Amino acid sequence: MALIIDGNAISKQIRDGIKCEIEGLRHKFGRGPGLAVILVGDNPASQLYVGRKSKACSEVGIYSEVKKFPGEISESVLIDLIEELNRDKTIDGILVQLPLPEHINEHRIMEAISPQKDVDGLNPVNIGNLVLNCATLVPCTAAGIIELIQRSVKEIKGKHSVIIGRSNIVGKPTALMLLHHHSTVTICHSRTKNLNEIAKQADILVAALGRPKFITRDMVKEGVIAIDVGINRVDGKLWGDFDFEGVKEVASAITPVPGGVGPMTVAMLLKNTLLAYKSNYKIFP
Ligand code: GUN
């Protein structure tokens, strides 16, 4: 039977550590970290995630403000707002919740965020630093996946990681981070021809394709570490990309949905906001 990796518990440990550190720093510098979250449109999932992020901020002592805009906002108005936040001395981190409406160019928005305040790690400068393995601010879900693996099963070095999904926000940064931990990495996607064959070779299998219960027991190797990034709502219920009940019978470890990767994304956002604040005061990791 697999170890069920408890993302809620690991996230709580990290958040407690962050809270403690912020208390000390607030005393020293006279203010705590500040985060601005920009939410465009009325996507219910985005509203839920943004609500969770700002609640998590207030629990650890990070000041946060959510700036909500209708879906019709123009790209240039959004960029003006980001530039204003880039200059705001009380704001250490800026996050633009994704996805954005189609008329807004996501790349131009990510480019507008100051790399020092880019707590999502999606500005091209930070992505470049990630490629070079010298990034401070790295994409939150990818960072959360690495933490989960390290804290529960430890050794990444030498393992074959297969990532299903090539998004800028999850698949690509996760692949790079696993590579930097000396894993052998394969990325699969919708055009991959022999997906089942490749998935079955994985020691670490990260599923980020957004298809409920897609990865079944027969597609994985005995002893696999299964990391489920899928959040699929079907008839009001949440399902991951793994068929959890089947895969847990053969895996050595598996993350549940909910309660696996999701809470880690939030913990890593808090960690990045604290890192951005500390670099403002010339405290580097
Ligand atoms: N939408 C889904 N996940 C994320 C995330 O980690 N960051 C942002 N900005 N948007 C998201």
CSV table of N, CA and C and ligand atoms in Angstrom, one decimal, residues 49 53 95-99 120 141 169 265, ligand 1:
chain,number,residue,atom,x,y,z
A,49,TYR,N,-9.4,30.1,-5.6
A,49,TYR,CA,-8.0,30.1,-5.3
A,49,TYR,C,-7.5,31.4,-4.7
A,53,LYS,N,-5.6,32.0,-1.2
A,53,LYS,CA,-4.3,32.7,-1.1
A,53,LYS,C,-4.4,33.8,-0.1
A,95,LEU,N,0.9,39.0,-7.9
A,95,LEU,CA,0.5,37.8,-8.6
A,95,LEU,C,-0.7,38.1,-9.4
A,96,VAL,N,-0.7,37.7,-10.7
A,96,VAL,CA,-1.8,37.9,-11.5
A,96,VAL,C,-2.4,36.5,-11.7
A,97,GLN,N,-3.6,36.3,-11.2
A,97,GLN,CA,-4.2,34.9,-11.3
A,97,GLN,C,-4.5,34.6,-12.7
A,98,LEU,N,-4.2,33.3,-13.1
A,98,LEU,CA,-4.4,32.8,-14.4
A,98,LEU,C,-5.5,31.8,-14.4
A,99,PRO,N,-6.2,31.6,-15.4
A,99,PRO,CA,-6.0,32.1,-16.8
A,99,PRO,C,-6.6,33.5,-16.9
A,120,ASP,N,5.2,34.5,-8.6
A,120,ASP,CA,4.7,33.3,-9.3
A,120,ASP,C,5.9,32.7,-10.1
A,141,THR,N,3.7,25.9,-8.0
A,141,THR,CA,3.3,24.5,-8.0
A,141,THR,C,4.5,23.5,-8.2
A,169,ILE,N,3.3,26.9,-16.6
A,169,ILE,CA,3.1,27.1,-15.1
A,169,ILE,C,3.4,25.9,-14.3
A,265,THR,N,1.0,24.6,-3.3
A,265,THR,CA,1.1,25.8,-4.2
A,265,THR,C,0.9,27.1,-3.3
B,1,GUN,N1,-3.9,29.6,-11.8
B,1,GUN,C1,-3.8,28.3,-11.4
B,1,GUN,N2,-2.7,28.1,-10.7
B,1,GUN,C2,-2.1,29.3,-10.6
B,1,GUN,C3,-0.8,29.7,-10.0
B,1,GUN,O1,-0.1,29.0,-9.4
B,1,GUN,N3,-0.5,31.1,-10.2
B,1,GUN,C4,-1.4,31.9,-10.9
B,1,GUN,N4,-1.0,33.2,-11.1
B,1,GUN,N5,-2.5,31.5,-11.5
B,1,GUN,C5,-2.8,30.2,-11.3
